[in-house]
């Protein structure tokens, strides 16, 4: 059996590259994210805050289909709402985690927004839009941005 040197080079090259697969590097991939905090008035309940978060996602999804409408965690007692399997890194679209602390009246927002290959979908503008939608939904004395 005779091999031409060109064919042999191609086979050797393929065998040396194949074990690496499609991995771009050995680092774990993370979804781009942004965070924000706003202050709620003392009279606002955790239920009201989480309802506003759901309404904000629905409102934003009407103009940008990349928002994930699925509520995958809602715990009124703990003041936590998550959309779109928030904890997972390998998810496409915008998803949000809202945490409300009734003692400090603080609403913490973390947003992830990844496209294919963890491309940033624009998390900075998305967190601004989400925070603004939350402030509009909360009672008028609410929604003061925190530092």
XYZ file of N, CA and C in Angstrom:
441
model
N 0.845 -1.172 0.000
C 0.000 0.000 0.000
C 0.891 1.235 0.000
N 0.641 2.147 -0.923
C 1.475 3.333 -1.045
C 0.696 4.559 -0.582
N 1.333 5.391 0.202
C 0.752 6.671 0.620
C 1.495 7.789 -0.077
N 0.754 8.724 -0.551
C 1.392 9.934 -1.050
C 1.646 10.818 0.151
N 2.747 11.513 0.142
C 3.109 12.328 1.300
C 2.033 13.368 1.621
N 1.318 13.885 0.648
C 0.247 14.860 0.891
C -0.896 14.276 1.690
N -1.303 13.043 1.320
C -2.394 12.393 2.054
C -1.974 12.070 3.480
N -0.746 11.639 3.648
C -0.239 11.308 4.981
C -0.218 12.551 5.864
N 0.191 13.684 5.310
C 0.209 14.935 6.091
C -1.194 15.322 6.538
N -2.167 15.154 5.656
C -3.546 15.500 6.003
C -4.057 14.602 7.122
N -3.775 13.311 7.049
C -4.212 12.375 8.087
C -3.557 12.711 9.417
N -2.274 12.976 9.415
C -1.551 13.306 10.649
C -2.080 14.617 11.228
N -2.296 15.606 10.380
C -2.830 16.880 10.842
C -4.218 16.704 11.463
N -5.096 15.958 10.826
C -6.426 15.711 11.350
C -6.367 15.018 12.704
N -5.526 14.006 12.818
C -5.427 13.267 14.081
C -4.856 14.123 15.199
N -4.046 15.093 14.870
C -3.484 15.945 15.920
C -4.478 17.017 16.362
N -5.407 17.417 15.470
C -6.394 18.447 15.816
C -7.661 17.841 16.403
N -8.074 16.696 15.951
C -9.355 16.088 16.328
C -9.590 16.000 17.825
N -8.610 15.604 18.649
C -8.896 15.476 20.084
C -9.285 16.786 20.762
N -8.946 17.928 20.179
C -9.285 19.196 20.830
C -10.727 19.588 20.601
N -11.394 19.008 19.614
C -12.789 19.331 19.351
C -12.954 20.787 18.973
N -14.064 21.360 19.392
C -14.375 22.746 19.034
C -14.000 23.725 20.137
N -13.363 23.262 21.164
C -13.015 24.122 22.278
C -12.047 25.210 21.824
N -12.396 26.467 22.167
C -11.523 27.564 21.787
C -10.361 27.697 22.753
N -10.556 27.351 24.004
C -9.489 27.350 24.991
C -9.955 26.527 26.184
N -9.117 26.364 27.166
C -9.455 25.551 28.317
C -10.237 26.284 29.387
N -10.518 27.565 29.188
C -11.227 28.336 30.194
C -12.727 28.076 30.123
N -13.408 28.045 31.269
C -14.856 27.886 31.243
C -15.498 29.137 30.641
N -16.535 28.938 29.867
C -17.220 30.057 29.239
C -18.283 30.582 30.203
N -18.402 31.902 30.265
C -19.394 32.531 31.129
C -20.234 33.492 30.301
N -21.497 33.532 30.613
C -22.406 34.453 29.938
C -22.101 35.887 30.366
N -22.123 36.830 29.428
C -21.961 38.233 29.805
C -23.072 38.628 30.784
N -22.724 39.471 31.759
C -23.722 39.857 32.756
C -23.548 41.312 33.166
N -24.593 41.851 33.767
C -24.587 43.201 34.314
C -25.462 43.186 35.558
N -25.217 44.131 36.465
C -26.022 44.187 37.679
C -26.389 45.630 38.006
N -27.437 45.755 38.792
C -27.950 47.056 39.185
C -28.730 46.887 40.487
N -28.906 47.973 41.198
C -29.724 47.960 42.412
C -30.600 49.204 42.420
N -31.818 49.025 42.890
C -32.707 50.170 43.090
C -33.336 50.053 44.465
N -33.782 51.178 44.974
C -34.399 51.206 46.297
C -35.912 51.251 46.155
N -36.579 50.429 46.934
C -38.047 50.404 46.950
C -38.530 51.125 48.211
N -39.740 51.693 48.171
C -40.269 52.341 49.373
C -40.599 51.299 50.440
N -40.646 51.717 51.686
C -40.871 50.771 52.789
C -42.162 49.971 52.681
N -43.205 50.530 52.075
C -44.503 49.851 52.034
C -44.607 48.770 50.965
N -43.615 48.627 50.112
C -43.682 47.652 49.021
C -43.361 46.248 49.543
N -44.183 45.290 49.135
C -43.992 43.897 49.553
C -43.119 43.145 48.552
N -42.607 42.010 48.985
C -41.827 41.157 48.082
C -42.686 40.693 46.912
N -43.933 40.384 47.174
C -44.841 39.951 46.112
C -44.984 41.034 45.047
N -45.122 42.288 45.470
C -45.264 43.398 44.523
C -43.990 43.582 43.700
N -42.844 43.475 44.333
C -41.572 43.625 43.620
C -41.405 42.523 42.575
N -41.674 41.282 42.970
C -41.505 40.166 42.033
C -42.532 40.228 40.905
N -43.731 40.705 41.205
C -44.735 40.893 40.148
C -44.271 41.957 39.154
N -43.678 43.017 39.661
C -43.125 44.051 38.773
C -42.017 43.484 37.895
N -41.198 42.622 38.465
C -40.117 42.012 37.680
C -40.688 41.178 36.537
N -41.722 40.408 36.823
C -42.365 39.612 35.769
C -42.963 40.514 34.695
N -43.639 41.577 35.116
C -44.241 42.512 34.153
C -43.169 43.191 33.309
N -42.042 43.509 33.915
C -40.949 44.157 33.180
C -40.416 43.242 32.086
N -40.247 41.963 32.393
C -39.755 41.007 31.392
C -40.759 40.879 30.245
N -42.040 40.774 30.578
C -43.078 40.657 29.537
C -43.071 41.895 28.646
N -42.974 43.048 29.267
C -42.953 44.309 28.502
C -41.745 44.374 27.569
N -40.575 44.023 28.069
C -39.355 44.099 27.259
C -39.335 43.054 26.150
N -39.934 41.894 26.400
C -39.960 40.835 25.394
C -40.817 41.226 24.190
N -41.750 42.127 24.394
C -42.609 42.568 23.284
C -41.813 43.299 22.207
N -40.707 43.933 22.591
C -39.882 44.653 21.618
C -38.559 43.953 21.333
N -38.226 42.942 22.120
C -36.976 42.198 21.916
C -37.210 40.746 22.322
N -37.334 39.874 21.345
C -37.663 38.469 21.600
C -36.553 37.689 22.299
N -35.431 38.319 22.552
C -34.338 37.626 23.233
C -34.571 37.504 24.738
N -35.590 38.181 25.266
C -35.930 38.072 26.683
C -36.642 36.745 26.915
N -36.184 36.003 27.902
C -36.784 34.712 28.246
C -37.914 34.948 29.238
N -39.140 34.602 28.838
C -40.321 34.831 29.670
C -40.517 33.776 30.758
N -39.827 32.649 30.647
C -40.050 31.548 31.600
C -39.567 31.925 33.001
N -40.482 31.911 33.949
C -40.095 32.090 35.352
C -39.692 30.712 35.855
N -38.419 30.559 36.151
C -37.908 29.250 36.569
C -37.701 29.163 38.080
N -37.822 30.300 38.756
C -37.776 30.296 40.222
C -38.506 31.529 40.730
N -39.445 31.292 41.635
C -40.137 32.405 42.285
C -40.373 32.005 43.730
N -39.711 32.727 44.626
C -39.807 32.452 46.048
C -40.136 33.767 46.747
N -41.415 33.988 46.994
C -41.854 35.247 47.588
C -41.286 35.407 48.994
N -41.246 34.324 49.737
C -40.727 34.388 51.104
C -39.279 34.860 51.138
N -38.480 34.394 50.200
C -37.068 34.796 50.121
C -36.861 36.031 49.253
N -37.890 36.462 48.550
C -37.794 37.643 47.709
C -36.939 37.441 46.470
N -37.044 36.260 45.844
C -36.204 35.946 44.679
C -37.061 35.523 43.504
N -36.725 36.080 42.343
C -37.341 35.676 41.085
C -36.219 35.477 40.061
N -36.287 34.367 39.321
C -35.331 34.096 38.249
C -36.087 33.699 36.997
N -35.563 34.120 35.860
C -36.139 33.719 34.586
C -35.095 32.956 33.779
N -35.592 32.083 32.903
C -34.744 31.422 31.922
C -33.587 30.590 32.443
N -33.804 29.765 33.445
C -32.706 28.952 33.996
C -31.487 29.813 34.270
N -31.667 30.807 35.097
C -30.649 31.824 35.351
C -29.289 31.247 35.727
N -29.253 30.202 36.520
C -27.984 29.660 37.009
C -27.149 28.999 35.906
N -27.783 28.577 34.845
C -27.068 27.915 33.753
C -26.290 28.936 32.936
N -25.075 28.566 32.538
C -24.262 29.458 31.712
C -24.595 29.311 30.227
N -24.903 28.100 29.799
C -25.071 27.832 28.374
C -26.537 27.994 27.953
N -27.062 29.197 28.119
C -28.435 29.534 27.735
C -28.377 30.780 26.867
N -29.181 30.805 25.837
C -29.239 31.981 24.966
C -30.327 32.927 25.428
N -30.110 34.201 25.179
C -31.112 35.208 25.478
C -30.847 35.931 26.786
N -31.743 36.879 27.079
C -31.656 37.635 28.329
C -32.438 36.907 29.405
N -31.832 36.791 30.569
C -32.510 36.232 31.740
C -32.078 37.028 32.955
N -32.926 37.041 33.944
C -32.714 37.962 35.049
C -32.936 37.271 36.385
N -32.211 37.765 37.394
C -32.423 37.349 38.782
C -32.674 38.621 39.584
N -33.815 38.650 40.256
C -34.185 39.794 41.084
C -34.261 39.313 42.521
N -33.585 40.039 43.409
C -33.597 39.713 44.837
C -34.039 40.954 45.609
N -35.057 40.790 46.442
C -35.588 41.904 47.222
C -35.358 41.658 48.701
N -34.771 42.647 49.374
C -34.560 42.580 50.820
C -35.505 43.593 51.476
N -36.572 43.110 52.134
C -37.551 44.034 52.720
C -36.991 44.850 53.886
N -35.936 44.370 54.518
C -35.349 45.107 55.644
C -34.615 46.361 55.170
N -33.943 46.261 54.029
C -33.185 47.406 53.510
C -33.912 48.107 52.362
N -35.011 47.499 51.887
C -35.795 48.023 50.762
C -34.973 48.034 49.476
N -33.997 47.169 49.399
C -33.087 47.122 48.258
C -33.509 46.016 47.288
N -33.521 46.356 46.000
C -33.789 45.396 44.936
C -32.498 45.229 44.147
N -31.934 44.039 44.197
C -30.722 43.733 43.434
C -31.120 42.989 42.169
N -30.554 43.418 41.064
C -30.870 42.840 39.759
C -29.575 42.366 39.117
N -29.572 41.127 38.669
C -28.455 40.592 37.891
C -29.044 40.072 36.589
N -28.434 40.456 35.490
C -28.929 40.080 34.178
C -27.821 39.387 33.395
N -28.173 38.306 32.730
C -27.250 37.622 31.828
C -27.825 37.708 30.426
N -26.951 37.875 29.447
C -27.408 37.965 28.070
C -26.377 37.427 27.110
N -26.544 36.173 26.732
C -25.567 35.531 25.851
C -26.226 35.037 24.584
N -25.495 35.188 23.501
C -25.893 34.600 22.232
C -24.995 33.406 21.957
N -24.925 33.001 20.709
C -24.063 31.885 20.325
C -22.615 32.205 20.694
N -21.926 31.204 21.193
C -20.522 31.350 21.603
C -20.340 32.427 22.658
N -21.352 32.640 23.479
C -21.319 33.581 24.608
C -21.108 35.027 24.162
N -21.603 35.365 22.989
C -21.535 36.736 22.503
C -22.446 37.607 23.356
N -21.963 38.776 23.737
C -22.737 39.719 24.544
C -23.892 40.269 23.709
N -25.112 40.076 24.180
C -26.293 40.567 23.477
C -26.598 42.031 23.794
N -25.775 42.638 24.640
C -26.016 44.024 25.038
C -26.543 44.116 26.454
N -25.826 43.485 27.388
C -26.317 43.421 28.766
C -26.387 44.795 29.430
N -25.511 45.716 29.063
C -25.541 47.034 29.709
C -26.820 47.791 29.370
N -27.202 47.795 28.103
C -28.446 48.486 27.746
C -29.659 47.700 28.244
N -29.567 46.373 28.293
C -30.682 45.554 28.783
C -30.923 45.777 30.274
N -29.863 45.899 31.072
C -30.052 46.127 32.509
C -30.654 47.515 32.736
N -30.261 48.492 31.921
C -30.854 49.828 32.035
C -32.341 49.788 31.707
N -32.698 49.075 30.640
C -34.101 48.966 30.241
C -34.916 48.233 31.297
N -34.352 47.157 31.862
C -35.064 46.392 32.880
C -35.257 47.235 34.142
N -34.209 47.924 34.576
C -34.305 48.766 35.777
C -35.344 49.865 35.586
N -35.361 50.463 34.399
C -36.352 51.514 34.116
C -37.771 50.942 34.150
N -37.960 49.760 33.584
C -39.282 49.119 33.605
C -39.705 48.789 35.037
N -38.761 48.377 35.860
C -39.068 48.103 37.272
C -39.489 49.390 37.981
N -38.744 50.475 37.765
C -39.073 51.746 38.423
C -40.456 52.236 38.009
N -40.828 52.040 36.744
C -42.147 52.462 36.278
C -43.266 51.639 36.915
N -42.984 50.387 37.210
C -43.996 49.491 37.758
C -44.195 49.697 39.262
N -43.119 50.018 39.964
C -43.205 50.198 41.414
C -43.964 51.488 41.729
N -44.501 51.615 42.954
C -45.189 52.857 43.324
C -44.300 54.070 43.044
N -44.916 55.208 42.773
C -44.189 56.394 42.332
C -43.082 56.841 43.282
N -43.164 56.547 44.558
C -42.100 56.962 45.477
C -40.924 55.982 45.441
N -41.049 54.942 44.607
C -40.020 53.892 44.579
C -39.078 54.088 43.412
N -38.105 53.215 43.385
C -37.244 53.098 42.231
C -36.055 54.018 42.218
N -35.646 54.521 43.358
C -34.475 55.367 43.402
C -33.233 54.529 43.112
N -32.451 54.917 42.102
C -31.224 54.149 41.837
C -30.273 54.251 43.030
N -29.586 53.181 43.288
C -28.583 53.176 44.361
C -27.216 53.319 43.737
N -26.342 54.090 44.419
C -24.961 54.350 44.044
C -24.473 53.568 42.975
